[in-house]
Amino acid sequence: MVRRPVAWVLAIVLLAEAFFIAALNWFLGVVVDRQDMSLAGLDPSVMATSSKIGGVVFGLYFALCALVAVLVAIRDRAPAGFGRVLLVSVAVVHGLLGAFAWGIVGWTAFLFLMVVLGLVVLLLMTYDRTEGQEEAGSGGAAGHGGDPRAEAEPNAVADAAAVPGSGTAAPPEKGEEPPQDSVPAQVTRPVTTTL
């Protein structure tokens, strides 16, 4: 299957990106601090410190997303809960960064960011599609992950055949009351559905 290799590749790319973002912001913070640069009257030390903190925060964010991708690759299960939210958010971040990179850096950075975005989307969509097909095609009993209609239809036919007197009977004569059965003609079972 393609799911696990995609998860491993995505984890490696996100780890490399985490290291690159953290190192780049740290380097920019050091340059601002040593050159004693100021932008619109801001304190150079504040700019240098905020650049370093931003690099560490974004590096940890990408590393955490890489950890989610590693867990998906190891478990071979779709990410759920907070992990899924992280992967969706990193896809949005790469989409926004790609839009900015096209105008500022160039098409190569845009292409790289779109490849990472494609990997994240492929990871999320591959697990959704295969799990949906497995649940629909399992043919298990109703309420146990199978299609509830697959279990309900044969039982309705079997129940109707098992009830005595449920077949076609002669219509009652005039003045006679129709025969009363103690068992209803068709028994329907409630079908439990799982979401």
Tab-separated table of C-alpha atoms in Angstrom:
chain	number	residue	atom	x	y	z
A	1	MET	CA	0.000	0.000	0.000
A	2	VAL	CA	1.013	3.580	-0.537
A	3	ARG	CA	-0.159	4.852	2.858
A	4	ARG	CA	2.832	3.951	4.996
A	5	PRO	CA	5.515	5.187	2.559
A	6	VAL	CA	3.638	8.478	2.192
A	7	ALA	CA	3.507	8.836	5.980
A	8	TRP	CA	7.248	8.113	6.302
A	9	VAL	CA	8.183	10.535	3.524
A	10	LEU	CA	5.962	13.215	5.024
A	11	ALA	CA	7.526	12.700	8.457
A	12	ILE	CA	11.046	13.062	7.047
A	13	VAL	CA	10.133	16.156	5.046
A	14	LEU	CA	8.424	17.799	8.020
A	15	LEU	CA	11.403	17.077	10.277
A	16	ALA	CA	13.778	18.592	7.729
A	17	GLU	CA	11.476	21.571	7.383
A	18	ALA	CA	11.314	21.985	11.168
A	19	PHE	CA	15.094	22.048	11.395
A	20	PHE	CA	15.403	24.448	8.441
A	21	ILE	CA	12.787	26.911	9.771
A	22	ALA	CA	14.296	26.921	13.262
A	23	ALA	CA	17.866	27.350	11.943
A	24	LEU	CA	16.874	30.096	9.492
A	25	ASN	CA	15.021	32.158	12.088
A	26	TRP	CA	17.833	31.679	14.602
A	27	PHE	CA	20.354	32.822	11.996
A	28	LEU	CA	18.242	35.890	11.154
A	29	GLY	CA	17.989	36.723	14.854
A	30	VAL	CA	21.773	36.528	15.229
A	31	VAL	CA	22.302	38.736	12.151
A	32	VAL	CA	19.876	41.381	13.434
A	33	ASP	CA	21.532	41.322	16.852
A	34	ARG	CA	25.111	41.636	15.538
A	35	GLN	CA	24.343	44.273	12.926
A	36	ASP	CA	22.309	46.305	15.421
A	37	MET	CA	19.588	46.765	12.803
A	38	SER	CA	16.271	48.407	13.524
A	39	LEU	CA	13.000	48.365	11.615
A	40	ALA	CA	10.660	51.344	12.100
A	41	GLY	CA	12.279	52.210	15.430
A	42	LEU	CA	11.918	48.726	17.006
A	43	ASP	CA	14.552	47.631	19.496
A	44	PRO	CA	17.104	45.335	17.771
A	45	SER	CA	17.348	43.012	20.760
A	46	VAL	CA	13.563	42.555	20.799
A	47	MET	CA	13.588	41.771	17.065
A	48	ALA	CA	16.421	39.269	17.484
A	49	THR	CA	14.747	37.566	20.448
A	50	SER	CA	11.350	37.377	18.735
A	51	SER	CA	12.940	35.899	15.613
A	52	LYS	CA	14.636	33.190	17.661
A	53	ILE	CA	11.467	32.416	19.630
A	54	GLY	CA	9.404	32.284	16.440
A	55	GLY	CA	11.917	29.890	14.879
A	56	VAL	CA	11.817	27.585	17.895
A	57	VAL	CA	7.999	27.640	18.052
A	58	PHE	CA	7.551	26.907	14.343
A	59	GLY	CA	10.268	24.258	14.468
A	60	LEU	CA	8.518	22.501	17.344
A	61	TYR	CA	5.188	22.772	15.517
A	62	PHE	CA	6.557	21.100	12.390
A	63	ALA	CA	8.347	18.499	14.514
A	64	LEU	CA	5.082	17.685	16.290
A	65	CYS	CA	3.348	17.280	12.922
A	66	ALA	CA	6.209	14.989	11.854
A	67	LEU	CA	5.652	12.943	15.018
A	68	VAL	CA	1.980	12.518	14.080
A	69	ALA	CA	3.034	11.308	10.628
A	70	VAL	CA	5.478	8.830	12.223
A	71	LEU	CA	2.718	7.484	14.481
A	72	VAL	CA	0.428	7.095	11.467
A	73	ALA	CA	3.168	5.178	9.633
A	74	ILE	CA	3.887	2.893	12.591
A	75	ARG	CA	0.261	2.144	13.508
A	76	ASP	CA	-1.009	2.115	9.911
A	77	ARG	CA	-4.187	3.855	11.065
A	78	ALA	CA	-5.693	7.191	10.159
A	79	PRO	CA	-4.860	10.086	12.470
A	80	ALA	CA	-7.667	10.966	14.834
A	81	GLY	CA	-8.448	13.826	17.143
A	82	PHE	CA	-5.608	16.241	17.815
A	83	GLY	CA	-3.292	14.530	15.325
A	84	ARG	CA	-5.791	14.998	12.523
A	85	VAL	CA	-6.243	18.653	13.474
A	86	LEU	CA	-2.460	19.115	13.375
A	87	LEU	CA	-2.169	17.580	9.914
A	88	VAL	CA	-5.037	19.669	8.553
A	89	SER	CA	-3.501	22.812	10.042
A	90	VAL	CA	-0.073	22.046	8.574
A	91	ALA	CA	-1.746	21.592	5.176
A	92	VAL	CA	-3.348	25.042	5.522
A	93	VAL	CA	-0.020	26.560	6.616
A	94	HIS	CA	1.731	25.097	3.574
A	95	GLY	CA	-0.989	26.422	1.293
A	96	LEU	CA	-0.595	29.927	2.716
A	97	LEU	CA	3.199	29.764	2.681
A	98	GLY	CA	3.083	28.598	-0.931
A	99	ALA	CA	0.927	31.569	-1.886
A	100	PHE	CA	3.410	33.970	-0.265
A	101	ALA	CA	6.468	32.118	-1.559
A	102	TRP	CA	5.304	32.437	-5.173
A	103	GLY	CA	5.540	36.219	-5.013
A	104	ILE	CA	8.502	36.605	-2.660
A	105	VAL	CA	10.900	33.683	-3.160
A	106	GLY	CA	9.996	32.154	-6.508
A	107	TRP	CA	8.426	29.128	-8.131
A	108	THR	CA	10.883	26.561	-6.692
A	109	ALA	CA	9.846	27.328	-3.107
A	110	PHE	CA	6.223	27.322	-4.222
A	111	LEU	CA	6.689	23.930	-5.881
A	112	PHE	CA	8.314	22.446	-2.750
A	113	LEU	CA	5.516	23.727	-0.511
A	114	MET	CA	2.861	22.371	-2.869
A	115	VAL	CA	4.545	18.949	-2.871
A	116	VAL	CA	4.434	18.895	0.934
A	117	LEU	CA	0.804	20.046	0.834
A	118	GLY	CA	0.037	17.240	-1.610
A	119	LEU	CA	1.689	14.681	0.682
A	120	VAL	CA	-0.386	15.818	3.664
A	121	VAL	CA	-3.630	15.741	1.671
A	122	LEU	CA	-2.746	12.347	0.186
A	123	LEU	CA	-2.082	10.959	3.662
A	124	LEU	CA	-5.417	12.214	4.969
A	125	MET	CA	-7.473	11.179	1.940
A	126	THR	CA	-5.917	7.727	1.470
A	127	TYR	CA	-6.895	6.609	4.939
A	128	ASP	CA	-10.427	8.017	4.619
A	129	ARG	CA	-11.119	6.296	1.302
A	130	THR	CA	-9.824	2.844	2.271
A	131	GLU	CA	-11.554	2.788	5.635
A	132	GLY	CA	-14.872	3.752	4.041
A	133	GLN	CA	-14.544	0.937	1.490
A	134	GLU	CA	-13.654	-1.615	4.167
A	135	GLU	CA	-16.715	-0.710	6.247
A	136	ALA	CA	-19.090	-0.811	3.288
A	137	GLY	CA	-17.672	-4.038	1.875
A	138	SER	CA	-17.311	-5.949	5.107
A	139	GLY	CA	-20.842	-7.377	4.931
A	140	GLY	CA	-20.866	-7.883	8.677
A	141	ALA	CA	-23.938	-8.000	10.827
A	142	ALA	CA	-25.988	-4.884	11.333
A	143	GLY	CA	-24.558	-2.761	14.109
A	144	HIS	CA	-21.112	-4.304	13.762
A	145	GLY	CA	-19.610	-2.092	11.058
A	146	GLY	CA	-21.423	-3.665	8.112
A	147	ASP	CA	-24.161	-2.219	5.990
A	148	PRO	CA	-27.391	-2.299	8.042
A	149	ARG	CA	-29.512	-2.824	4.920
A	150	ALA	CA	-27.577	-5.972	3.974
A	151	GLU	CA	-28.685	-7.639	7.195
A	152	ALA	CA	-32.213	-6.225	7.333
A	153	GLU	CA	-33.422	-7.316	3.883
A	154	PRO	CA	-32.844	-11.098	4.187
A	155	ASN	CA	-34.301	-11.165	7.695
A	156	ALA	CA	-37.522	-9.470	6.578
A	157	VAL	CA	-38.043	-12.139	3.924
A	158	ALA	CA	-37.172	-14.945	6.348
A	159	ASP	CA	-39.457	-13.527	9.040
A	160	ALA	CA	-42.382	-13.244	6.628
A	161	ALA	CA	-41.905	-16.850	5.501
A	162	ALA	CA	-41.682	-18.110	9.092
A	163	VAL	CA	-44.967	-16.543	10.221
A	164	PRO	CA	-47.867	-18.980	9.748
A	165	GLY	CA	-50.808	-17.659	7.811
A	166	SER	CA	-48.873	-14.717	6.436
A	167	GLY	CA	-49.231	-15.943	2.863
A	168	THR	CA	-52.048	-14.989	0.570
A	169	ALA	CA	-55.342	-16.080	2.074
A	170	ALA	CA	-58.763	-16.135	0.481
A	171	PRO	CA	-60.699	-12.937	1.066
A	172	PRO	CA	-63.440	-13.258	3.700
A	173	GLU	CA	-67.001	-13.920	2.592
A	174	LYS	CA	-69.655	-11.295	3.044
A	175	GLY	CA	-70.783	-11.108	6.619
A	176	GLU	CA	-67.764	-13.006	7.913
A	177	GLU	CA	-65.039	-11.420	9.937
A	178	PRO	CA	-61.505	-11.690	8.589
A	179	PRO	CA	-59.372	-14.255	10.377
A	180	GLN	CA	-57.391	-12.861	13.270
A	181	ASP	CA	-53.794	-14.018	13.633
A	182	SER	CA	-52.068	-13.975	16.958
A	183	VAL	CA	-48.808	-13.072	15.228
A	184	PRO	CA	-48.502	-10.041	12.950
A	185	ALA	CA	-48.006	-10.783	9.266
A	186	GLN	CA	-44.619	-9.100	9.023
A	187	VAL	CA	-42.155	-8.622	11.824
A	188	THR	CA	-39.617	-5.867	11.402
A	189	ARG	CA	-36.571	-5.645	13.551
A	190	PRO	CA	-35.107	-2.288	14.524
A	191	VAL	CA	-31.841	-1.703	12.709
A	192	THR	CA	-29.071	-0.112	14.695
A	193	THR	CA	-26.830	2.195	12.768
A	194	THR	CA	-23.298	3.179	13.597
A	195	LEU	CA	-21.868	6.555	12.717
